[in-house]
Amino acid sequence: MPDSKVLPLGSPAKGIPSFAMRKYLFLLLIPCFSHAADNHAKNVILFLGDAGGIPVLNAAGIYENDRPQSLFIQHMPYIALSDTSSLNAWVTDSAAGMTALVTGHKTNNGWLSMLPGEAGRDGRQLKTILEHAEERGLSTGVVTNMPIWDATPAACYAHVDSRKKMAEIFEQALHPRFGDGPDFLVGKDWKKLAAATEQAGWNLKDGLGKAGYRVFENPADITADATRAAAIYDGSDFDPEPVVTRIMQTLSRNQKGFFLMVEWDMHTKATLVGIKRAIVMDHLIRKVAAEAPADTLIIFAADHSFDFRLIKASKGQPFAPQVEADLAKEHRGPLDKPVVAAGTEHSGEEILVAAQGPGAERLHGFIPNTRIFDIMMQAYGWNQTR
Ligand SMILES: [Zn+2]
């Protein structure tokens, strides 16, 4: 509020502002209201590059375009560097990493959207951003090129003390605490999941049917008229662009808005697979950003980084053949440095978070990974309840 000393002279009776004063207040309030209205997102899409740390993004841009900083992600208008540590470790696994992003709480490695209790077990269930959306009547979806019960998708819809409890995790998608649970479930490994649910005493296809899902064998088969669908596939990666844009179009029909999480794995244990998947996700985000409704907050984040480094490469020749030839080498002398070097483990340095759309301006500086939950909640205009 303005200091009374700077208000115009000729003060009116208490509680009845003078015309000049009202004009002054009016001018002050306009930017406040329009600012609040402009900043609200109807929809949020969270793109999660699993293990998509800065080193793999750097290599992916150069691999694709022979230019640094040439990914779409690297041109999103708001960025931050996020810590990824979990409650009990400086280097997180995907379960605790994703829990932080979707609940605003750090938990122990291996735990999904649940805090450990006194005895280390039977902790408190945390409400996820997907559950907040479901509770308010928004439509929701979870899409991944990893198993549908795996840590990243599971953190959106399940609450367990171990990411290994496959059947228990997926059962929670079908018996949600809020709304009717995710409206779209796209991910891998039908056979494994069906065997696990059978062992747990229930049939996967029947369970999905009872929960109102239309079941498709492949993500690409999901039809435009399917408002609630599951595509749990066996085999290699699908093309995410037609699938995610179709799901986005369907989710957009909900006047209240939607929440969509899309995970694409970028682990570089198999170096080229990780680099190429980072490029696939970048293309996907570019397309979705072009087609999403204007009131959509789009965020890219990794859950953690990975032990991967660009070591030696010449600018005088295309980068991709240098990487490929180097990876194909069977023998390497003691002085023969690799082009890229990939270990086998997650690593603890900060990851890039990038965003565009309403509410994205809150993303800046060095942040804890839990802040990403706050940014999504604030973008929707929802009160913070953790
Ligand atoms: Zn991960």
Tab-separated table of C-alpha atoms and ligand atoms in Angstrom:
chain	number	residue	atom	x	y	z
A	1	MET	CA	0.000	0.000	0.000
A	2	PRO	CA	1.187	3.535	-0.650
A	3	ASP	CA	2.508	5.608	2.211
A	4	SER	CA	-0.279	8.022	3.282
A	5	LYS	CA	2.215	10.894	3.137
A	6	VAL	CA	2.398	10.673	-0.653
A	7	LEU	CA	-1.390	10.657	-1.184
A	8	PRO	CA	-3.014	13.767	-2.643
A	9	LEU	CA	-3.999	16.539	-0.242
A	10	GLY	CA	-7.598	17.149	0.828
A	11	SER	CA	-8.104	13.783	2.477
A	12	PRO	CA	-11.722	12.601	2.428
A	13	ALA	CA	-13.677	11.142	5.340
A	14	LYS	CA	-12.285	7.884	6.683
A	15	GLY	CA	-13.065	4.936	4.409
A	16	ILE	CA	-14.252	7.094	1.471
A	17	PRO	CA	-11.308	7.784	-0.824
A	18	SER	CA	-11.328	11.040	-2.799
A	19	PHE	CA	-11.593	10.885	-6.581
A	20	ALA	CA	-7.887	11.580	-6.948
A	21	MET	CA	-7.086	8.928	-4.383
A	22	ARG	CA	-9.415	6.410	-6.033
A	23	LYS	CA	-7.775	7.101	-9.365
A	24	TYR	CA	-4.431	6.552	-7.737
A	25	LEU	CA	-5.535	3.271	-6.155
A	26	PHE	CA	-7.149	2.163	-9.414
A	27	LEU	CA	-3.931	2.719	-11.301
A	28	LEU	CA	-2.069	0.787	-8.656
A	29	LEU	CA	-4.499	-2.131	-8.742
A	30	ILE	CA	-4.680	-2.630	-12.511
A	31	PRO	CA	-1.228	-4.128	-12.835
A	32	CYS	CA	-1.831	-6.318	-9.752
A	33	PHE	CA	-4.991	-7.887	-11.177
A	34	SER	CA	-3.747	-8.291	-14.710
A	35	HIS	CA	-0.467	-9.705	-13.414
A	36	ALA	CA	-2.306	-12.365	-11.378
A	37	ALA	CA	-4.632	-13.264	-14.264
A	38	ASP	CA	-1.806	-13.435	-16.801
A	39	ASN	CA	0.251	-15.699	-14.625
A	40	HIS	CA	-2.281	-18.461	-14.138
A	41	ALA	CA	-1.821	-21.643	-16.119
A	42	LYS	CA	-4.841	-23.761	-16.982
A	43	ASN	CA	-2.592	-26.652	-17.935
A	44	VAL	CA	0.826	-27.907	-16.890
A	45	ILE	CA	2.996	-30.305	-18.871
A	46	LEU	CA	6.030	-31.628	-17.012
A	47	PHE	CA	8.668	-33.174	-19.285
A	48	LEU	CA	11.065	-35.309	-17.298
A	49	GLY	CA	14.323	-36.294	-18.933
A	50	ASP	CA	15.385	-39.183	-16.723
A	51	ALA	CA	19.107	-38.704	-16.066
A	52	GLY	CA	18.978	-35.807	-18.535
A	53	GLY	CA	21.655	-33.707	-16.897
A	54	ILE	CA	23.515	-30.796	-18.481
A	55	PRO	CA	26.320	-33.002	-19.937
A	56	VAL	CA	23.911	-35.107	-21.989
A	57	LEU	CA	21.956	-32.040	-23.165
A	58	ASN	CA	25.231	-30.402	-24.199
A	59	ALA	CA	26.323	-33.499	-26.151
A	60	ALA	CA	22.862	-33.991	-27.699
A	61	GLY	CA	22.763	-30.450	-29.125
A	62	ILE	CA	26.234	-30.760	-30.632
A	63	TYR	CA	25.513	-34.293	-31.901
A	64	GLU	CA	22.301	-33.174	-33.617
A	65	ASN	CA	23.349	-29.799	-35.023
A	66	ASP	CA	27.147	-29.436	-34.705
A	67	ARG	CA	26.369	-26.313	-32.698
A	68	PRO	CA	26.370	-25.817	-28.943
A	69	GLN	CA	23.157	-24.722	-27.183
A	70	SER	CA	21.095	-25.685	-30.217
A	71	LEU	CA	18.362	-27.675	-28.471
A	72	PHE	CA	14.885	-26.209	-28.067
A	73	ILE	CA	15.203	-26.838	-24.328
A	74	GLN	CA	18.274	-24.583	-24.306
A	75	HIS	CA	16.193	-21.740	-25.755
A	76	MET	CA	13.290	-21.834	-23.310
A	77	PRO	CA	12.952	-18.387	-21.744
A	78	TYR	CA	13.227	-19.258	-18.035
A	79	ILE	CA	15.869	-21.522	-16.531
A	80	ALA	CA	17.189	-22.553	-13.139
A	81	LEU	CA	19.749	-24.956	-11.754
A	82	SER	CA	18.192	-27.461	-9.388
A	83	ASP	CA	19.739	-29.450	-6.590
A	84	THR	CA	18.642	-33.096	-6.829
A	85	SER	CA	19.680	-34.570	-3.471
A	86	SER	CA	17.187	-36.816	-1.695
A	87	LEU	CA	16.283	-36.927	2.016
A	88	ASN	CA	18.978	-39.451	2.874
A	89	ALA	CA	21.540	-39.145	0.051
A	90	TRP	CA	23.395	-36.487	-1.938
A	91	VAL	CA	22.805	-38.532	-5.076
A	92	THR	CA	19.166	-39.425	-5.644
A	93	ASP	CA	17.501	-42.321	-7.377
A	94	SER	CA	14.547	-41.720	-9.679
A	95	ALA	CA	11.961	-42.500	-6.987
A	96	ALA	CA	13.065	-39.840	-4.507
A	97	GLY	CA	14.018	-37.495	-7.352
A	98	MET	CA	10.566	-37.533	-8.918
A	99	THR	CA	8.852	-37.479	-5.512
A	100	ALA	CA	10.529	-34.122	-4.813
A	101	LEU	CA	9.309	-32.661	-8.108
A	102	VAL	CA	5.706	-33.843	-7.832
A	103	THR	CA	5.094	-33.498	-4.064
A	104	GLY	CA	7.463	-30.766	-2.875
A	105	HIS	CA	9.041	-33.143	-0.345
A	106	LYS	CA	12.387	-34.871	-0.366
A	107	THR	CA	12.118	-38.515	0.645
A	108	ASN	CA	14.531	-41.437	0.982
A	109	ASN	CA	15.952	-43.098	-2.108
A	110	GLY	CA	13.634	-45.862	-3.290
A	111	TRP	CA	10.492	-44.334	-1.720
A	112	LEU	CA	7.607	-43.105	-3.862
A	113	SER	CA	5.587	-40.046	-2.807
A	114	MET	CA	5.766	-41.105	0.814
A	115	LEU	CA	7.817	-39.906	3.786
A	116	PRO	CA	9.461	-42.462	6.049
A	117	GLY	CA	7.838	-42.770	9.483
A	118	GLU	CA	9.487	-43.061	12.864
A	119	ALA	CA	10.582	-46.647	12.403
A	120	GLY	CA	11.665	-46.035	8.823
A	121	ARG	CA	8.482	-47.571	7.451
A	122	ASP	CA	4.756	-46.810	7.247
A	123	GLY	CA	5.317	-43.164	6.574
A	124	ARG	CA	3.050	-40.322	5.557
A	125	GLN	CA	1.549	-40.348	2.076
A	126	LEU	CA	2.307	-37.186	0.137
A	127	LYS	CA	-0.190	-35.548	-2.213
A	128	THR	CA	1.180	-35.297	-5.729
A	129	ILE	CA	0.575	-32.548	-8.284
A	130	LEU	CA	-1.376	-35.107	-10.335
A	131	GLU	CA	-3.581	-35.806	-7.297
A	132	HIS	CA	-4.110	-32.080	-6.703
A	133	ALA	CA	-5.236	-31.838	-10.337
A	134	GLU	CA	-7.531	-34.870	-10.054
A	135	GLU	CA	-9.071	-33.525	-6.842
A	136	ARG	CA	-10.023	-30.320	-8.668
A	137	GLY	CA	-11.553	-32.101	-11.659
A	138	LEU	CA	-8.740	-31.590	-14.156
A	139	SER	CA	-7.799	-34.317	-16.620
A	140	THR	CA	-4.435	-36.001	-16.167
A	141	GLY	CA	-2.008	-38.270	-17.943
A	142	VAL	CA	1.270	-40.094	-17.481
A	143	VAL	CA	3.368	-41.033	-20.512
A	144	THR	CA	6.762	-42.748	-20.433
A	145	ASN	CA	9.096	-44.879	-22.528
A	146	MET	CA	9.967	-46.774	-19.340
A	147	PRO	CA	7.804	-49.345	-17.473
A	148	ILE	CA	4.494	-47.788	-16.397
A	149	TRP	CA	5.125	-48.771	-12.739
A	150	ASP	CA	8.727	-47.490	-12.828
A	151	ALA	CA	9.811	-44.827	-10.366
A	152	THR	CA	9.143	-41.679	-12.416
A	153	PRO	CA	5.562	-42.389	-13.542
A	154	ALA	CA	4.773	-44.171	-10.254
A	155	ALA	CA	5.725	-41.135	-8.147
A	156	CYS	CA	2.813	-39.301	-9.821
A	157	TYR	CA	0.117	-41.779	-8.749
A	158	ALA	CA	1.432	-44.215	-6.083
A	159	HIS	CA	2.614	-44.101	-2.474
A	160	VAL	CA	4.887	-46.942	-1.377
A	161	ASP	CA	8.040	-47.474	0.632
A	162	SER	CA	9.732	-49.412	-2.164
A	163	ARG	CA	9.795	-48.772	-5.887
A	164	LYS	CA	10.125	-52.519	-6.416
A	165	LYS	CA	6.513	-53.308	-5.411
A	166	MET	CA	5.322	-53.485	-9.012
A	167	ALA	CA	1.774	-54.848	-8.597
A	168	GLU	CA	1.062	-52.762	-5.487
A	169	ILE	CA	2.239	-49.617	-7.255
A	170	PHE	CA	0.102	-50.121	-10.336
A	171	GLU	CA	-2.943	-51.144	-8.288
A	172	GLN	CA	-2.858	-47.636	-6.812
A	173	ALA	CA	-3.252	-46.131	-10.298
A	174	LEU	CA	-6.536	-48.041	-10.572
A	175	HIS	CA	-7.710	-47.203	-7.019
A	176	PRO	CA	-6.806	-43.526	-6.729
A	177	ARG	CA	-7.138	-41.359	-3.637
A	178	PHE	CA	-8.352	-38.360	-5.652
A	179	GLY	CA	-10.635	-38.107	-8.668
A	180	ASP	CA	-10.490	-41.101	-10.960
A	181	GLY	CA	-6.685	-41.283	-11.203
A	182	PRO	CA	-4.630	-40.701	-14.349
A	183	ASP	CA	-6.860	-40.579	-17.450
A	184	PHE	CA	-3.997	-41.723	-19.672
A	185	LEU	CA	-1.441	-44.368	-18.774
A	186	VAL	CA	1.216	-44.969	-21.414
A	187	GLY	CA	4.327	-46.984	-20.671
A	188	LYS	CA	6.201	-50.206	-21.138
A	189	ASP	CA	6.112	-53.857	-20.180
A	190	TRP	CA	2.622	-55.322	-20.255
A	191	LYS	CA	3.858	-58.910	-19.914
A	192	LYS	CA	5.927	-58.267	-16.789
A	193	LEU	CA	3.165	-56.252	-15.158
A	194	ALA	CA	0.455	-58.781	-16.061
A	195	ALA	CA	2.553	-61.571	-14.515
A	196	ALA	CA	3.081	-59.516	-11.330
A	197	THR	CA	-0.615	-58.664	-10.924
A	198	GLU	CA	-1.554	-62.306	-11.580
A	199	GLN	CA	0.785	-63.294	-8.753
A	200	ALA	CA	-0.840	-60.639	-6.578
A	201	GLY	CA	-4.237	-62.193	-7.326
A	202	TRP	CA	-5.770	-59.850	-9.909
A	203	ASN	CA	-5.988	-59.675	-13.665
A	204	LEU	CA	-4.437	-56.620	-15.310
A	205	LYS	CA	-6.877	-56.365	-18.218
A	206	ASP	CA	-9.914	-56.789	-15.951
A	207	GLY	CA	-8.519	-54.241	-13.499
A	208	LEU	CA	-8.038	-51.651	-16.240
A	209	GLY	CA	-11.519	-52.364	-17.634
A	210	LYS	CA	-13.166	-51.984	-14.210
A	211	ALA	CA	-11.349	-48.670	-13.742
A	212	GLY	CA	-12.848	-47.422	-17.023
A	213	TYR	CA	-9.793	-47.577	-19.282
A	214	ARG	CA	-9.906	-48.443	-22.945
A	215	VAL	CA	-6.920	-50.707	-23.408
A	216	PHE	CA	-4.706	-50.292	-26.480
A	217	GLU	CA	-1.831	-52.568	-27.402
A	218	ASN	CA	0.382	-49.730	-28.663
A	219	PRO	CA	0.525	-46.024	-27.779
A	220	ALA	CA	0.121	-45.132	-31.485
A	221	ASP	CA	-3.238	-46.966	-31.497
A	222	ILE	CA	-4.878	-44.585	-28.991
A	223	THR	CA	-7.789	-43.019	-30.852
A	224	ALA	CA	-8.876	-39.384	-30.700
A	225	ASP	CA	-12.224	-40.394	-29.152
A	226	ALA	CA	-10.594	-42.239	-26.213
A	227	THR	CA	-10.945	-39.977	-23.181
A	228	ARG	CA	-9.511	-42.546	-20.770
A	229	ALA	CA	-6.964	-44.981	-22.101
A	230	ALA	CA	-4.105	-47.281	-21.173
A	231	ALA	CA	-1.424	-48.362	-23.649
A	232	ILE	CA	1.073	-50.615	-21.916
A	233	TYR	CA	3.306	-52.021	-24.612
A	234	ASP	CA	6.111	-54.532	-24.985
A	235	GLY	CA	9.105	-53.736	-27.136
A	236	SER	CA	11.163	-50.732	-28.112
A	237	ASP	CA	10.438	-46.981	-27.947
A	238	PHE	CA	7.381	-45.554	-29.693
A	239	ASP	CA	7.333	-42.253	-31.570
A	240	PRO	CA	6.145	-39.863	-28.845
A	241	GLU	CA	5.142	-36.904	-31.041
A	242	PRO	CA	1.806	-38.183	-32.451
A	243	VAL	CA	0.965	-39.919	-29.158
A	244	VAL	CA	1.630	-36.963	-26.849
A	245	THR	CA	-0.023	-34.409	-29.141
A	246	ARG	CA	-3.135	-36.610	-29.470
A	247	ILE	CA	-3.344	-37.066	-25.694
A	248	MET	CA	-2.811	-33.330	-25.211
A	249	GLN	CA	-5.680	-32.575	-27.606
A	250	THR	CA	-7.985	-34.923	-25.692
A	251	LEU	CA	-6.952	-33.564	-22.285
A	252	SER	CA	-7.482	-29.999	-23.581
A	253	ARG	CA	-11.201	-30.675	-23.951
A	254	ASN	CA	-11.554	-30.443	-20.162
A	255	GLN	CA	-12.545	-26.815	-19.488
A	256	LYS	CA	-10.899	-27.021	-16.055
A	257	GLY	CA	-7.509	-27.851	-17.585
A	258	PHE	CA	-5.073	-30.735	-17.378
A	259	PHE	CA	-1.821	-32.039	-15.957
A	260	LEU	CA	0.403	-34.221	-18.127
A	261	MET	CA	3.738	-35.794	-17.212
A	262	VAL	CA	5.929	-37.123	-20.016
A	263	GLU	CA	9.096	-39.019	-19.145
A	264	TRP	CA	11.759	-39.911	-21.691
A	265	ASP	CA	14.729	-41.871	-20.434
A	266	MET	CA	18.175	-40.347	-21.110
A	267	HIS	CA	20.501	-42.612	-19.128
A	268	THR	CA	23.755	-42.732	-21.085
A	269	LYS	CA	25.009	-46.121	-19.925
A	270	ALA	CA	24.460	-46.962	-23.586
A	271	THR	CA	25.924	-43.651	-24.763
A	272	LEU	CA	24.304	-43.207	-28.153
A	273	VAL	CA	20.921	-44.427	-26.967
A	274	GLY	CA	20.908	-41.746	-24.259
A	275	ILE	CA	22.066	-38.968	-26.600
A	276	LYS	CA	19.515	-39.887	-29.265
A	277	ARG	CA	16.699	-40.084	-26.737
A	278	ALA	CA	17.605	-36.598	-25.500
A	279	ILE	CA	17.210	-35.395	-29.100
A	280	VAL	CA	13.851	-37.211	-29.428
A	281	MET	CA	12.576	-35.496	-26.294
A	282	ASP	CA	13.827	-32.120	-27.442
A	283	HIS	CA	11.938	-32.479	-30.748
A	284	LEU	CA	8.867	-33.539	-28.787
A	285	ILE	CA	8.993	-30.516	-26.482
A	286	ARG	CA	9.436	-28.191	-29.472
A	287	LYS	CA	6.320	-29.653	-31.134
A	288	VAL	CA	4.207	-29.687	-27.977
A	289	ALA	CA	5.239	-26.119	-27.135
A	290	ALA	CA	4.104	-25.013	-30.598
A	291	GLU	CA	0.744	-26.775	-30.327
A	292	ALA	CA	-0.165	-26.435	-26.640
A	293	PRO	CA	-2.867	-23.941	-25.617
A	294	ALA	CA	-1.343	-20.559	-24.704
A	295	ASP	CA	-2.314	-20.951	-21.027
A	296	THR	CA	-0.036	-23.987	-20.605
A	297	LEU	CA	3.025	-24.011	-18.383
A	298	ILE	CA	5.649	-26.255	-19.971
A	299	ILE	CA	8.549	-27.399	-17.811
A	300	PHE	CA	11.548	-29.533	-18.667
A	301	ALA	CA	13.513	-31.012	-15.775
A	302	ALA	CA	15.761	-33.968	-15.070
A	303	ASP	CA	15.362	-35.954	-11.858
A	304	HIS	CA	19.167	-36.226	-11.535
A	305	SER	CA	22.284	-36.040	-13.639
A	306	PHE	CA	24.475	-38.917	-14.816
A	307	ASP	CA	28.185	-39.702	-14.940
A	308	PHE	CA	28.686	-38.643	-18.540
A	309	ARG	CA	31.283	-36.271	-20.019
A	310	LEU	CA	32.370	-34.852	-23.342
A	311	ILE	CA	36.157	-35.350	-23.215
A	312	LYS	CA	37.691	-34.640	-26.602
A	313	ALA	CA	36.229	-33.672	-29.972
A	314	SER	CA	37.388	-31.597	-32.911
A	315	LYS	CA	35.344	-28.679	-34.229
A	316	GLY	CA	36.772	-29.177	-37.717
A	317	GLN	CA	34.597	-32.178	-38.539
A	318	PRO	CA	31.039	-33.316	-37.732
A	319	PHE	CA	30.670	-34.440	-34.140
A	320	ALA	CA	28.357	-37.442	-34.608
A	321	PRO	CA	30.810	-39.556	-36.685
A	322	GLN	CA	33.571	-38.766	-34.192
A	323	VAL	CA	31.446	-40.153	-31.351
A	324	GLU	CA	30.333	-43.179	-33.334
A	325	ALA	CA	33.829	-44.070	-34.542
A	326	ASP	CA	35.229	-43.655	-31.054
A	327	LEU	CA	32.554	-45.828	-29.452
A	328	ALA	CA	33.222	-48.523	-32.071
A	329	LYS	CA	36.913	-48.729	-31.162
A	330	GLU	CA	37.856	-52.089	-29.734
A	331	HIS	CA	41.253	-51.064	-28.391
A	332	ARG	CA	42.397	-47.823	-26.914
A	333	GLY	CA	45.972	-46.842	-26.125
A	334	PRO	CA	46.867	-45.268	-22.778
A	335	LEU	CA	47.126	-41.792	-24.363
A	336	ASP	CA	44.030	-42.180	-26.550
A	337	LYS	CA	41.385	-40.052	-24.838
A	338	PRO	CA	37.746	-40.975	-25.540
A	339	VAL	CA	35.402	-38.510	-27.290
A	340	VAL	CA	32.774	-39.097	-24.647
A	341	ALA	CA	33.009	-41.021	-21.395
A	342	ALA	CA	30.023	-42.539	-19.643
A	343	GLY	CA	30.023	-44.262	-16.288
A	344	THR	CA	27.220	-46.343	-14.906
A	345	GLU	CA	25.870	-44.182	-12.095
A	346	HIS	CA	23.750	-41.144	-11.324
A	347	SER	CA	25.690	-38.061	-10.291
A	348	GLY	CA	24.981	-35.316	-7.810
A	349	GLU	CA	25.543	-31.998	-9.590
A	350	GLU	CA	22.684	-29.579	-10.341
A	351	ILE	CA	20.431	-30.184	-13.320
A	352	LEU	CA	18.873	-27.706	-15.734
A	353	VAL	CA	15.210	-26.818	-15.345
A	354	ALA	CA	13.703	-24.847	-18.242
A	355	ALA	CA	10.198	-23.481	-18.661
A	356	GLN	CA	7.845	-21.347	-20.689
A	357	GLY	CA	4.258	-20.217	-20.285
A	358	PRO	CA	2.276	-18.718	-17.409
A	359	GLY	CA	4.153	-19.013	-14.110
A	360	ALA	CA	7.477	-19.868	-15.757
A	361	GLU	CA	8.923	-16.535	-14.612
A	362	ARG	CA	9.132	-17.929	-11.069
A	363	LEU	CA	11.891	-20.248	-12.264
A	364	HIS	CA	15.328	-18.720	-11.777
A	365	GLY	CA	18.577	-19.103	-9.885
A	366	PHE	CA	19.771	-22.075	-7.872
A	367	ILE	CA	16.761	-23.932	-6.464
A	368	PRO	CA	15.968	-27.096	-4.512
A	369	ASN	CA	14.160	-29.726	-6.616
A	370	THR	CA	11.101	-29.322	-4.359
A	371	ARG	CA	10.635	-25.776	-5.753
A	372	ILE	CA	9.420	-27.270	-9.048
A	373	PHE	CA	6.297	-28.499	-7.230
A	374	ASP	CA	5.733	-24.991	-5.830
A	375	ILE	CA	6.110	-23.444	-9.281
A	376	MET	CA	3.486	-25.792	-10.761
A	377	MET	CA	1.055	-25.197	-7.859
A	378	GLN	CA	1.503	-21.423	-8.046
A	379	ALA	CA	1.069	-21.478	-11.820
A	380	TYR	CA	-2.312	-23.165	-11.403
A	381	GLY	CA	-3.132	-20.599	-8.699
A	382	TRP	CA	-3.578	-23.244	-6.027
A	383	ASN	CA	-2.824	-22.777	-2.355
A	384	GLN	CA	0.217	-24.510	-1.056
A	385	THR	CA	-0.785	-27.628	0.855
A	386	ARG	CA	1.858	-30.214	1.351
B	1	ZN	ZN	16.064	-41.119	-12.811
